[in-house]
Coordinates of C-alpha atoms and ligand atoms in Angstrom, one line a residue:
Chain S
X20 CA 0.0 0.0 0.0
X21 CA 1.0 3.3 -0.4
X22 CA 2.4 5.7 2.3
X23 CA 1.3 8.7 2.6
X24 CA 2.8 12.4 3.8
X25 CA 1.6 14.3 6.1
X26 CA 2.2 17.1 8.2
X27 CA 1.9 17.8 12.1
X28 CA 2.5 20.7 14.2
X29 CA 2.9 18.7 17.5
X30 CA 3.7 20.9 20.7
X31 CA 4.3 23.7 18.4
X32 CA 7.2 21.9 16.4
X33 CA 6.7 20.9 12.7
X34 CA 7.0 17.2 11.5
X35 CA 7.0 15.6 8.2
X36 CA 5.9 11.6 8.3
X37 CA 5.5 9.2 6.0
X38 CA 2.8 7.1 7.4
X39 CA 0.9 4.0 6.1
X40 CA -3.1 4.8 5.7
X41 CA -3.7 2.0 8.4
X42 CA -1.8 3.9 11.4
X43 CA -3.2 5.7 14.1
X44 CA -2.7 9.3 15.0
X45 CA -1.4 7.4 18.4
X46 CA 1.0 5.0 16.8
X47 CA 2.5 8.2 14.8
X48 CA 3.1 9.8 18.6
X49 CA 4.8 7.4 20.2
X50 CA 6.7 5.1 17.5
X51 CA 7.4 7.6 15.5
X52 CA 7.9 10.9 17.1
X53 CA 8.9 9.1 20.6
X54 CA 6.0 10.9 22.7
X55 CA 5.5 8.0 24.7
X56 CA 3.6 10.6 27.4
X57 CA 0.5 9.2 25.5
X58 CA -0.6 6.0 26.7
X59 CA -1.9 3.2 24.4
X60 CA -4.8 1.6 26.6
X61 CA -8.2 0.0 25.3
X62 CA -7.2 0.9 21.8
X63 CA -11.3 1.0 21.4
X64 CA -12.1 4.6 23.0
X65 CA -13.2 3.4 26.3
X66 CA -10.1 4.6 28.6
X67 CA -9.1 8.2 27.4
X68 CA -5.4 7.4 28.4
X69 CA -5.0 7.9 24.6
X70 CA -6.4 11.2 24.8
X71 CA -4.5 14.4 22.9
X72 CA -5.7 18.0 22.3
X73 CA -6.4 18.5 18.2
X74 CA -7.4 21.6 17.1
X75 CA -8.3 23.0 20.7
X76 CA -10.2 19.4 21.3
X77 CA -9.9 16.7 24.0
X78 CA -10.0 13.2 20.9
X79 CA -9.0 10.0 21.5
X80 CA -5.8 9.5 19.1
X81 CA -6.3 5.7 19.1
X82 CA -9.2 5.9 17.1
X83 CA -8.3 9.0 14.6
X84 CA -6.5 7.5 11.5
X85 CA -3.3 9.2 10.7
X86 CA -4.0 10.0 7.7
X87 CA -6.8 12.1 8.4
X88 CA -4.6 14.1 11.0
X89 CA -3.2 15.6 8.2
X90 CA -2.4 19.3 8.7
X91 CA -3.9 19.6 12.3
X92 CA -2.3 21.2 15.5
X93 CA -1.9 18.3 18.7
X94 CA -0.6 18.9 22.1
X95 CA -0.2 16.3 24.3
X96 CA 0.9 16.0 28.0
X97 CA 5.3 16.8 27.0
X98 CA 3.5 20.1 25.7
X99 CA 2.6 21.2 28.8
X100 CA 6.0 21.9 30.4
X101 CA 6.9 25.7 30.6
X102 CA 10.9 26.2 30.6
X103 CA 11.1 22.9 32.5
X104 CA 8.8 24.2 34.7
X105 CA 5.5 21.5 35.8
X106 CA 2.5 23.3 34.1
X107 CA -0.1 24.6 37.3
X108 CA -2.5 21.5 36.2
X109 CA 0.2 18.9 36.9
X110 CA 1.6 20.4 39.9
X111 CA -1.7 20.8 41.4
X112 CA -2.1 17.1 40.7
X113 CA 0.9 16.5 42.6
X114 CA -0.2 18.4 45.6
X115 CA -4.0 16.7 45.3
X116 CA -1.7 13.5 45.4
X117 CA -4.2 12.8 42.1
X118 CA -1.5 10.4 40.7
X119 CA -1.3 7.1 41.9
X120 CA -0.1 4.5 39.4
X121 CA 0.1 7.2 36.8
X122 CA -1.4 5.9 33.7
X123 CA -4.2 7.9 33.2
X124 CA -2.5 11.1 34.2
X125 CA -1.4 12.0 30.8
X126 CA -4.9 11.9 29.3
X127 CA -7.0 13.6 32.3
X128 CA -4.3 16.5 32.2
X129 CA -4.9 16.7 28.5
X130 CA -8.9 16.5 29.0
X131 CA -8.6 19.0 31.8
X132 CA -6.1 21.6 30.3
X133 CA -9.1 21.9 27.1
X134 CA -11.8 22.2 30.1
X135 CA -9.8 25.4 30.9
X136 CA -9.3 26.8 28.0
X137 CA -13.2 26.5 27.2
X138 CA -14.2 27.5 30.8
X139 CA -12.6 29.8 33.4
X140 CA -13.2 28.3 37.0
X141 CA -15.2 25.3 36.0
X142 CA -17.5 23.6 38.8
X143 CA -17.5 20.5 39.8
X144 CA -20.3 18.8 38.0
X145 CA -18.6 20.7 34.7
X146 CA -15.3 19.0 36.0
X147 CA -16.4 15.3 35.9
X148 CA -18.4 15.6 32.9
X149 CA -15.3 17.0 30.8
X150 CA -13.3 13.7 32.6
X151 CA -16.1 11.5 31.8
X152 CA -14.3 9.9 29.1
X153 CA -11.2 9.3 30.7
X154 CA -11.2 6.2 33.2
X155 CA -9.2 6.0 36.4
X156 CA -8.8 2.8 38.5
X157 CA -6.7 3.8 41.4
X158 CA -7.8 7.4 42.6
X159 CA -11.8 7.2 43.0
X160 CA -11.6 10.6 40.8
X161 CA -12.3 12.5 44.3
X162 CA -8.5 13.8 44.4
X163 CA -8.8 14.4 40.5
X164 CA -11.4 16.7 40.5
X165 CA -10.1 18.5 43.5
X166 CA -7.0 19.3 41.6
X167 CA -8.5 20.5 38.5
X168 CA -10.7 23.2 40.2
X169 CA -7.9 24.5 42.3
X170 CA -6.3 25.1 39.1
X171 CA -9.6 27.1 37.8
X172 CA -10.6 28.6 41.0
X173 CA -6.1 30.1 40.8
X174 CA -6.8 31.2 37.1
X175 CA -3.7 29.6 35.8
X176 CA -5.6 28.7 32.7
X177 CA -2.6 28.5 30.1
Chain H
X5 CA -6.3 -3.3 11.5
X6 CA -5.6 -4.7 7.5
X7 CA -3.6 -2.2 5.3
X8 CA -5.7 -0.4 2.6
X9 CA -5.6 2.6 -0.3
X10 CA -7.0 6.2 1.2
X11 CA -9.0 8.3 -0.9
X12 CA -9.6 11.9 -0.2
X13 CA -12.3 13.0 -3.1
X14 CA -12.9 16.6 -3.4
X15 CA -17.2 15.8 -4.5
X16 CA -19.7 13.4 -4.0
X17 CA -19.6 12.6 -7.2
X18 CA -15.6 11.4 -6.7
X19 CA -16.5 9.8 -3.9
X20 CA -19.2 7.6 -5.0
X21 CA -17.4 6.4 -8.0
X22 CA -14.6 5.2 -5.3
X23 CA -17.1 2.6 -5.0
X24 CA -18.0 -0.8 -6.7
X25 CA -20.8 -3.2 -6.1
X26 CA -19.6 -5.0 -2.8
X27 CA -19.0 -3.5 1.0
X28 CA -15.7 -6.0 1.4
X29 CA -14.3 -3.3 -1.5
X30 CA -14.9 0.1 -0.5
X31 CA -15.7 2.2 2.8
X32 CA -16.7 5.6 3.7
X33 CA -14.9 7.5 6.8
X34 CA -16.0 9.7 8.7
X35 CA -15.1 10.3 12.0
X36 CA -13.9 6.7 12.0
X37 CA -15.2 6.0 15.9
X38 CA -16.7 3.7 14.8
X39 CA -15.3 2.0 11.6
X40 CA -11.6 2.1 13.5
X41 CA -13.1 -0.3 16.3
X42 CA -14.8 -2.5 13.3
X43 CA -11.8 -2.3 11.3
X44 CA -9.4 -3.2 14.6
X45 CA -11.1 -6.4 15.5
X46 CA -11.2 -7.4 12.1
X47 CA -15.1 -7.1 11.1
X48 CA -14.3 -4.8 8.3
X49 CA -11.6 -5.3 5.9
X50 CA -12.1 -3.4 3.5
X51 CA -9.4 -2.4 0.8
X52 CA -10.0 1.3 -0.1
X53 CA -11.4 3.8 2.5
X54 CA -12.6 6.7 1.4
X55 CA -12.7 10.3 4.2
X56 CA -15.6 11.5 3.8
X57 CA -14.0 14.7 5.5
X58 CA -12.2 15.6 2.8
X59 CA -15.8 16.7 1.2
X60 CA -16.3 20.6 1.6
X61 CA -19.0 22.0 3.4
X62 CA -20.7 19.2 4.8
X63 CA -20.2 19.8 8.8
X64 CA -22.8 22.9 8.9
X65 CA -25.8 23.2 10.9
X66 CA -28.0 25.9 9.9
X67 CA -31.8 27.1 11.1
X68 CA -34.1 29.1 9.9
X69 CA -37.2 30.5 11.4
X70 CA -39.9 29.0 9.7
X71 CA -38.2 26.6 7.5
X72 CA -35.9 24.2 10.3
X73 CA -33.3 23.0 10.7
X74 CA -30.2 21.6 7.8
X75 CA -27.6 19.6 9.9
X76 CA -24.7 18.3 7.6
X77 CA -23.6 14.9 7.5
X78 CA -20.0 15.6 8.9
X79 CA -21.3 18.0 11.8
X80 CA -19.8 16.7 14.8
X81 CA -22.1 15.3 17.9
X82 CA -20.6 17.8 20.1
X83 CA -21.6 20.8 17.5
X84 CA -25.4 19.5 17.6
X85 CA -24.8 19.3 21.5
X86 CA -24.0 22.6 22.0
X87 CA -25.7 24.4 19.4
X88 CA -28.1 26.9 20.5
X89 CA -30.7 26.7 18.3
X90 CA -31.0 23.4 18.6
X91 CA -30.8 23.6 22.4
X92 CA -33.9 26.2 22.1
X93 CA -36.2 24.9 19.3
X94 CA -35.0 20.8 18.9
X95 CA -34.2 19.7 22.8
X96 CA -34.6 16.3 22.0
X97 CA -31.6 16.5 19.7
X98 CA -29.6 18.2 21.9
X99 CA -30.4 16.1 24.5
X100 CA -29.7 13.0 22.9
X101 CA -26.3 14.3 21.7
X102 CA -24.9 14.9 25.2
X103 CA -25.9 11.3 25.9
X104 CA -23.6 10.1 23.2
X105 CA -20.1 8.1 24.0
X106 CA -17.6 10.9 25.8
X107 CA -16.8 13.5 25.1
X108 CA -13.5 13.1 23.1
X109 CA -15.8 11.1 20.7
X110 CA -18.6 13.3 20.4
X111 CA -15.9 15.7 19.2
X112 CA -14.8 13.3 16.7
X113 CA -18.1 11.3 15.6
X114 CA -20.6 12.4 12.8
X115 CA -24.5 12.3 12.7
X116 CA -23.9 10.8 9.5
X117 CA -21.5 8.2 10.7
X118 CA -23.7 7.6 14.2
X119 CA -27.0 6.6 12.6
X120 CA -24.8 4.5 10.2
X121 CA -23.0 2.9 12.5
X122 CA -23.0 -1.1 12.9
X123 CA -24.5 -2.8 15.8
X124 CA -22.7 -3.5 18.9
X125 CA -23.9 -7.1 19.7
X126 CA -21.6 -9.1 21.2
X127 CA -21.1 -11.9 19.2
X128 CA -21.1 -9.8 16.2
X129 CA -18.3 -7.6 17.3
X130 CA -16.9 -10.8 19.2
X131 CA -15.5 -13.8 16.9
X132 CA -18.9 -15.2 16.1
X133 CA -19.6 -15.7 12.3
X134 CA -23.3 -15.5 12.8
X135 CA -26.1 -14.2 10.2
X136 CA -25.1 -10.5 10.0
X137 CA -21.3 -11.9 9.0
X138 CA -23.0 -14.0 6.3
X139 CA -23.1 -17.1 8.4
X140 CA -25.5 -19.3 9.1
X141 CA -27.0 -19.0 12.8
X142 CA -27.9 -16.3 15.4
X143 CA -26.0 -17.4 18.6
X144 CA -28.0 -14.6 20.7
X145 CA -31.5 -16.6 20.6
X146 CA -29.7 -19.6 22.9
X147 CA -27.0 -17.4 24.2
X148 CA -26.6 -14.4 26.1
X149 CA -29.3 -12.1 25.1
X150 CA -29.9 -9.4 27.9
X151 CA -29.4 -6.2 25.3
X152 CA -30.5 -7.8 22.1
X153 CA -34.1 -7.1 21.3
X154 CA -37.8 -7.4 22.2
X155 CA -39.8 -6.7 18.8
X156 CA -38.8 -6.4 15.4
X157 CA -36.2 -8.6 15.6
X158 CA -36.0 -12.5 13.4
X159 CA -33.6 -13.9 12.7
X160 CA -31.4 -11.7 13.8
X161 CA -31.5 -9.8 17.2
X162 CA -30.0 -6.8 17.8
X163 CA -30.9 -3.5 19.2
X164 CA -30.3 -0.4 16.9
X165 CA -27.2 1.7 18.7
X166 CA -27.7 5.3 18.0
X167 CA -29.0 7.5 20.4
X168 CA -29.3 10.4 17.1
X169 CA -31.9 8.0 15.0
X170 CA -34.1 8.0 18.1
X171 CA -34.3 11.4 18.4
X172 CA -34.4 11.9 14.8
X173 CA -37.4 9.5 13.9
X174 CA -38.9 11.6 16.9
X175 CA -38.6 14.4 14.5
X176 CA -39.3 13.2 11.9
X177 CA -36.4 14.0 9.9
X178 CA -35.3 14.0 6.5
X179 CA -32.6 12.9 5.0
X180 CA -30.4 13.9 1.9
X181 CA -28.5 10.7 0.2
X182 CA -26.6 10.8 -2.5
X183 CA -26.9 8.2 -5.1
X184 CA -25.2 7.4 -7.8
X185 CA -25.2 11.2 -9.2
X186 CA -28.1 12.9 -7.8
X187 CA -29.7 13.3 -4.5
X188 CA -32.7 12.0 -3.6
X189 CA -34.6 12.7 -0.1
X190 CA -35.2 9.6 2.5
X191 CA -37.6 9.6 5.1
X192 CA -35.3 8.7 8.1
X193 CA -38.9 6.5 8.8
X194 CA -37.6 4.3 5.8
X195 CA -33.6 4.4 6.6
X196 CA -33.6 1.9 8.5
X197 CA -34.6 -1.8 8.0
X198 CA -34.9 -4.9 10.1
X199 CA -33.0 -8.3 10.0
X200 CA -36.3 -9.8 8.3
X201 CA -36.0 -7.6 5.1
X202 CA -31.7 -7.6 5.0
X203 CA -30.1 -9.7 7.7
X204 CA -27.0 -7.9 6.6
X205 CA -26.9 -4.0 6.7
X206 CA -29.0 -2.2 9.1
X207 CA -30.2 0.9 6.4
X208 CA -31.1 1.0 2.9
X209 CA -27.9 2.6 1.5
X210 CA -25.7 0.5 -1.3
X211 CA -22.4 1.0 -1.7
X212 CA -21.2 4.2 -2.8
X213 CA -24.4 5.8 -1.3
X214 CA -23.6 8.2 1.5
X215 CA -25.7 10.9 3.7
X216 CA -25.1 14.4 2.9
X217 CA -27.5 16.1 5.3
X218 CA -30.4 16.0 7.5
X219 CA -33.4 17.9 7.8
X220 CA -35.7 19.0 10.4
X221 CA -39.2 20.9 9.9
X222 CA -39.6 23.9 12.4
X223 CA -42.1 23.4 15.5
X224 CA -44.5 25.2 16.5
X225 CA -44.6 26.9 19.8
X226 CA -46.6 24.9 21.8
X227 CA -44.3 21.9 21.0
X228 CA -42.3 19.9 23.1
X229 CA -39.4 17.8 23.1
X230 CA -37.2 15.6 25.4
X231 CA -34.6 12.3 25.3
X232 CA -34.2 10.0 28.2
X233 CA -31.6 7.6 28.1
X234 CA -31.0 4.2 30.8
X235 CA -27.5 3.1 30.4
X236 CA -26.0 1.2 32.8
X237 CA -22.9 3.7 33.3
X238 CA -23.2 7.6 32.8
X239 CA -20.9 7.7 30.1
X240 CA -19.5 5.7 26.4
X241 CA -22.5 3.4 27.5
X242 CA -25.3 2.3 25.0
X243 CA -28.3 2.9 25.7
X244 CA -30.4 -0.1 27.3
X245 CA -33.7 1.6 26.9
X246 CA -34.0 4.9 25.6
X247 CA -37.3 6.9 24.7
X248 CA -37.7 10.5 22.3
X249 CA -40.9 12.2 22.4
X250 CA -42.1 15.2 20.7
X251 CA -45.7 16.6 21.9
X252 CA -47.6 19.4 20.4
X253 CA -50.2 20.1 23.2
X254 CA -53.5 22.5 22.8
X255 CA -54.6 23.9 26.4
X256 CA -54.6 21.1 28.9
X257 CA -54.8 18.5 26.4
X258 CA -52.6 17.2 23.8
X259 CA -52.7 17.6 20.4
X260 CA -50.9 15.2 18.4
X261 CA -47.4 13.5 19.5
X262 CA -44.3 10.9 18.7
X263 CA -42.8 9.2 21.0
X264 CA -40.0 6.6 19.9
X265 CA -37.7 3.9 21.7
X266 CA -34.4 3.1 21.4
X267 CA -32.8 -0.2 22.8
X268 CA -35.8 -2.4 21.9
X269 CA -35.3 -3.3 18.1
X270 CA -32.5 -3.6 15.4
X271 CA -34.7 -0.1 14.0
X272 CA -35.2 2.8 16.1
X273 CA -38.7 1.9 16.7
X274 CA -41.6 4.3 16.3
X275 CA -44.2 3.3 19.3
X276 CA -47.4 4.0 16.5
X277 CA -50.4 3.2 19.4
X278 CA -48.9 5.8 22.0
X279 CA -48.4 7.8 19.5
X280 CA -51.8 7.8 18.2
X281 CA -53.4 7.7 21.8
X282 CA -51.9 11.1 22.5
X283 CA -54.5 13.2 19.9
X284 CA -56.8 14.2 22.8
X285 CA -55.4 12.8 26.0
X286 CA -55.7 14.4 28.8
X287 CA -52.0 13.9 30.4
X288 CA -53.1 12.7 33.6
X289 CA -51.1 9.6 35.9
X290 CA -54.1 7.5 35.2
X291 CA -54.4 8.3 31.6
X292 CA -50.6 7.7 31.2
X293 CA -51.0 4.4 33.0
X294 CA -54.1 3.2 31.3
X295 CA -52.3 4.1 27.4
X296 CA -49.5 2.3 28.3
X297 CA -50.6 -0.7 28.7
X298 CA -51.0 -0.6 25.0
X299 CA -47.9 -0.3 24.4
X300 CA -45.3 -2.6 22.9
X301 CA -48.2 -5.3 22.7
X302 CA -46.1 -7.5 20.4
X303 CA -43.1 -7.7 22.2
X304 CA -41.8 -11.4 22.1
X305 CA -38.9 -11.0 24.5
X306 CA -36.0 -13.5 24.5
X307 CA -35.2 -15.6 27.3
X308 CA -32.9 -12.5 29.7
X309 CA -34.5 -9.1 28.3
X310 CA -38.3 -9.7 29.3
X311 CA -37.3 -6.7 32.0
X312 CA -37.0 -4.0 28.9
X313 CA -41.0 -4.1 28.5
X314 CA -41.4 -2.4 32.1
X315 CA -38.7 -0.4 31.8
X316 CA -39.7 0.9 28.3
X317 CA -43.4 1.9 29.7
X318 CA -42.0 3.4 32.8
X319 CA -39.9 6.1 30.8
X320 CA -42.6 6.9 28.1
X321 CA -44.4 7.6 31.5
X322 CA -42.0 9.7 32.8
X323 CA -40.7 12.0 29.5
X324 CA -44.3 12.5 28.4
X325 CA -45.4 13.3 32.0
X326 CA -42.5 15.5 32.4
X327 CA -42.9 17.3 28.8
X328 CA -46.5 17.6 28.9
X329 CA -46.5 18.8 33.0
Ligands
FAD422 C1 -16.7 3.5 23.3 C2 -17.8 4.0 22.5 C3 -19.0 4.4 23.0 C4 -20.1 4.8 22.2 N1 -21.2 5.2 22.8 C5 -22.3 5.6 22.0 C6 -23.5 6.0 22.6 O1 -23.7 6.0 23.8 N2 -24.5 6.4 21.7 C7 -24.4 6.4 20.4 O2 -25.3 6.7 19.7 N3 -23.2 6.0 19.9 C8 -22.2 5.6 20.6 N4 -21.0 5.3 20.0 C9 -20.9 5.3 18.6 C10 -20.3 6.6 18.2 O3 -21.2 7.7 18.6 C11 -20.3 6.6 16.8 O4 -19.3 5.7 16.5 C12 -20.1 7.9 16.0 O5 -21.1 8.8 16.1 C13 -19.9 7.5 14.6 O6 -19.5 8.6 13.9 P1 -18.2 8.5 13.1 O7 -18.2 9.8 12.3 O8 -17.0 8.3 13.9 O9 -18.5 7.3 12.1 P2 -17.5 6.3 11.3 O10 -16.8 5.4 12.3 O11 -16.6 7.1 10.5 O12 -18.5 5.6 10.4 C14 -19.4 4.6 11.0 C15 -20.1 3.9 9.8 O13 -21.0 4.8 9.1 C16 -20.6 4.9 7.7 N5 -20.8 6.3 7.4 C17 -20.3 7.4 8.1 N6 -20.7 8.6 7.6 C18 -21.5 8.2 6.5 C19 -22.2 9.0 5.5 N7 -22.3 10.3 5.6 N8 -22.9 8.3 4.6 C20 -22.9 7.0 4.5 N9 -22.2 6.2 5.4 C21 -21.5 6.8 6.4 C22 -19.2 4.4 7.6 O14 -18.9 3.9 6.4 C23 -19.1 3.4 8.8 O15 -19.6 2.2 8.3 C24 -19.9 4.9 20.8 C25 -18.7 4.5 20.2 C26 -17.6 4.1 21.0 C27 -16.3 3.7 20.4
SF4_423 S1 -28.2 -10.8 17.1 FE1 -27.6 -10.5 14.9 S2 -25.5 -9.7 15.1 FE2 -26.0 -10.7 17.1 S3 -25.4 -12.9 16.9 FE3 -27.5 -12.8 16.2 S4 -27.3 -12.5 14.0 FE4 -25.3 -11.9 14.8
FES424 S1 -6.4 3.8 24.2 FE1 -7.7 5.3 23.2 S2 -9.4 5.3 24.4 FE2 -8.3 3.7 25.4
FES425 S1 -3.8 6.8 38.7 FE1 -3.8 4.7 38.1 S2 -5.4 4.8 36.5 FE2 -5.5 6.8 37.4

């Protein structure tokens, strides 16, 4: 089959990739571009732990075909660092002790960081619904939540 | 996933020359939510996909006073969802399309490609070569059959899985499908057809047929409209039984009215004697209780879903109480 080229602008750097029309927009990420922040879960978009921003939305990358990323704008969770600097959202999760085993972390920060962009100072029924898609087994979401809306009650949207 | 040849077309016309006479050739794409999870677990195989996003202009929604509402094919469920005309004058649409997956696939999924999705019945999604797959037995009437159907259903049994389709027969929408060089208009009442008619697809279209747009008359005032969904889990859960009504009421009675379930049949299914009975009815517990008893009459339920029936009356009780209170 043919490969195709297309273009990403991943965490504000440009990339040029040669992928085959059956690759996901995840298996670009981390095979290709070594952002293994993204975690490969369910595969089936049940766990979120895939979960990127594109074009200012929260998507699951395992189900978005590579091909059709073509010319979009993704951040995932290595976007978020500021001069080396933790990003507010994932120091606050480290304060709310919100990360236990870690593997949903990458996708709830990505879920939450578009829920702050959209809304300033979310509450907390706007909080779960925007993590609804992104599935935790160790926390019980309580300390989740709580550090998401310290974040919007701070301001520290960007 | 098996390796294929994409296709971007720039028309319709492109794109339904892409495809020849069988589905095992040629697929459309849209959000691909759906057709990824088909394609993954090896259902679908086909050899040329063809994005259907690569067609201009067909993710608008526009409304019109007077004339409705024109939703495009590629709109995503999170633009119905938060649209505000919809949220004013079509609830039920809005409604149903919060109710849909999560919310990273409501950004992603289509209308188009959610009423046209493929059934989520176990064994078909499972490794189970049953009727649908073009073999020869149904293993949900002796299996496990909790969430397959209660009418419509022979010889297959599933349960249609959009949440859209219900709302939309509600409305009854209109669709735009392009066919083989022209459009032509659908009632969204004849879209869909059960396993006793084609055992194989779950709508009319052929290959190289896809949805452009759907339609929506306006309402009157004095109309309205609501979606209730029971899922098992809040969220990315299908519904078990859900139920769309749309009421036009006329002082303290009701004037005419369609009320239509989800999670009972491989169709969205229109519930034609509650409809009827609400010309006239006065919207009172006891009148509620007294038309429901007509309702779903034919049900043959399999041996672990008998419980739907209840819980099928029970919510056209509640959303019409609730709409017409
Ligand atoms: C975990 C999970 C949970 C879900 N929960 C729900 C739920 O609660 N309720 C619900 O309703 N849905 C649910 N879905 C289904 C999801 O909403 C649909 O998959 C989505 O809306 C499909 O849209 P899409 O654009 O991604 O379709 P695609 O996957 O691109 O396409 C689906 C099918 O439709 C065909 N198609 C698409 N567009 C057209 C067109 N314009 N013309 C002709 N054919 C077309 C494709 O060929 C394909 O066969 C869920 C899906 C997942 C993975
Ligand atoms: S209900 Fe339909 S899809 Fe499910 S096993 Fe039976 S034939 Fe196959
Ligand atoms: S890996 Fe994508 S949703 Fe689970
Ligand atoms: S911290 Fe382990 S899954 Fe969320």
């Amino acid at each position: 089959m043919k490969t195709i080229k297309i273009q990403l602008l991943v965490n504000n750097n440009e990339y040029e990739v040669s992928v085959s029309p059956n690759e996901t927009l995840l298996d670009i990420l981390r095979e290709r571009l070594g952002l293994t922040g993204t975690k490969r879960g369910c595969e089936i978009g049940e766990c979120g732990a895939c979960t990127v921003v594109m074009n200012g939305e929260a998507v699951n990358s395992c189900l978005i075909l590579a091909p059709q990323a073509d010319g979009s704008k993704i951040m995932t969770v290595e976007g978020l660092m500021r001069n080396g600097e933790y990003h507010p959202l994932q120091q606050s999760f480290l304060n709310h002790d919100a990360v236990h085993c870690g593997f949903c972390t990458p996708g709830m920060l990505m879920s939450a960081y578009v829920l702050l962009q959209q809304k300033q100072n979310p509450t907390e029924t706007g909080i779960k619904q925007a993590i609804a898609g992104n599935l935790c087994r160790c926390t019980g979401y309580q300390q989740i939540v709580e550090a998401i809306g310290d974040v919007g009650k701070k301001g520290e949207t960007d | 996933m098996n390796n294929f040849t994409y296709f971007q077309p720039k028309t319709l016309q492109e794109a339904g020359e892409m495809f020849g006479k069988s589905w095992h050739e040629t697929t459309a794409l849209a959000g691909g939510t759906d057709l990824l999870g088909l394609m993954k677990d090896d259902i679908e195989a086909p050899r040329n996909v063809v994005n259907l996003k690569s067609l201009p202009g067909l993710n608008r929604i526009s409304y019109q006073p007077g004339k409705g509402l024109k939703i495009g094919a590629l709109t995503s469920i999170a633009k119905i969802a938060s649209h505000s005309d919809i949220n004013k004058r079509y609830p039920v649409l809005a409604q149903a399309a919060k109710q849909v997956a999560s919310p990273q696939l409501r950004n992603v999924g289509t209308i188009g490609g959610n009423i046209c999705q493929r059934p989520r019945c176990w064994y078909f999604r499972g490794d189970f070569h049953c009727l649908r797959k073009g073999g020869d037995i149904c293993y949900a009437v002796d299996g496990k059959n909790k969430y397959h159907c209660v009418i419509g259903g022979g010889p297959c049994f599933i349960v249609h899985p959009s949440d859209m389709a219900v709302a939309l027969l509600a409305l009854d929408a209109k669709l735009t499908v392009y066919s083989g060089g022209k459009n032509k208009t659908v009632a969204i009442g004849d879209f869909f057809v059960l396993p006793e008619k084609n055992v194989r697809r779950e709508n009319i279209l052929l290959p190289g047929e896809i949805v452009v747009d759907i339609r929506i008359q306006e309402l009157n005032n004095n109309t309205k409209s609501g979606y209730v969904k029971f899922a098992e889990r809040g969220v990315w859960d299908f519904a078990v039984v859900s139920v769309a009504a749309v009421i036009q009421k006329n002082g303290n009675a009701l004037k005419k009215g369609r009320v239509v379930l989800g999670g009972v049949a491989p169709a969205p299914w229109f519930e034609k004697k509650i409809s009827k009975k609400l010309s006239g009815l006065i919207p009172s517990e006891k009148n509620l209780d007294e038309i429901m008893k007509t309702a779903l009459v034919d049900a043959e339920p399999l041996a672990m879903n008998e419980y739907k029936l209840p819980l099928a009356k029970n919510l056209m009780k509640r959303l019409i109480g609730e709409l017409t209170a």
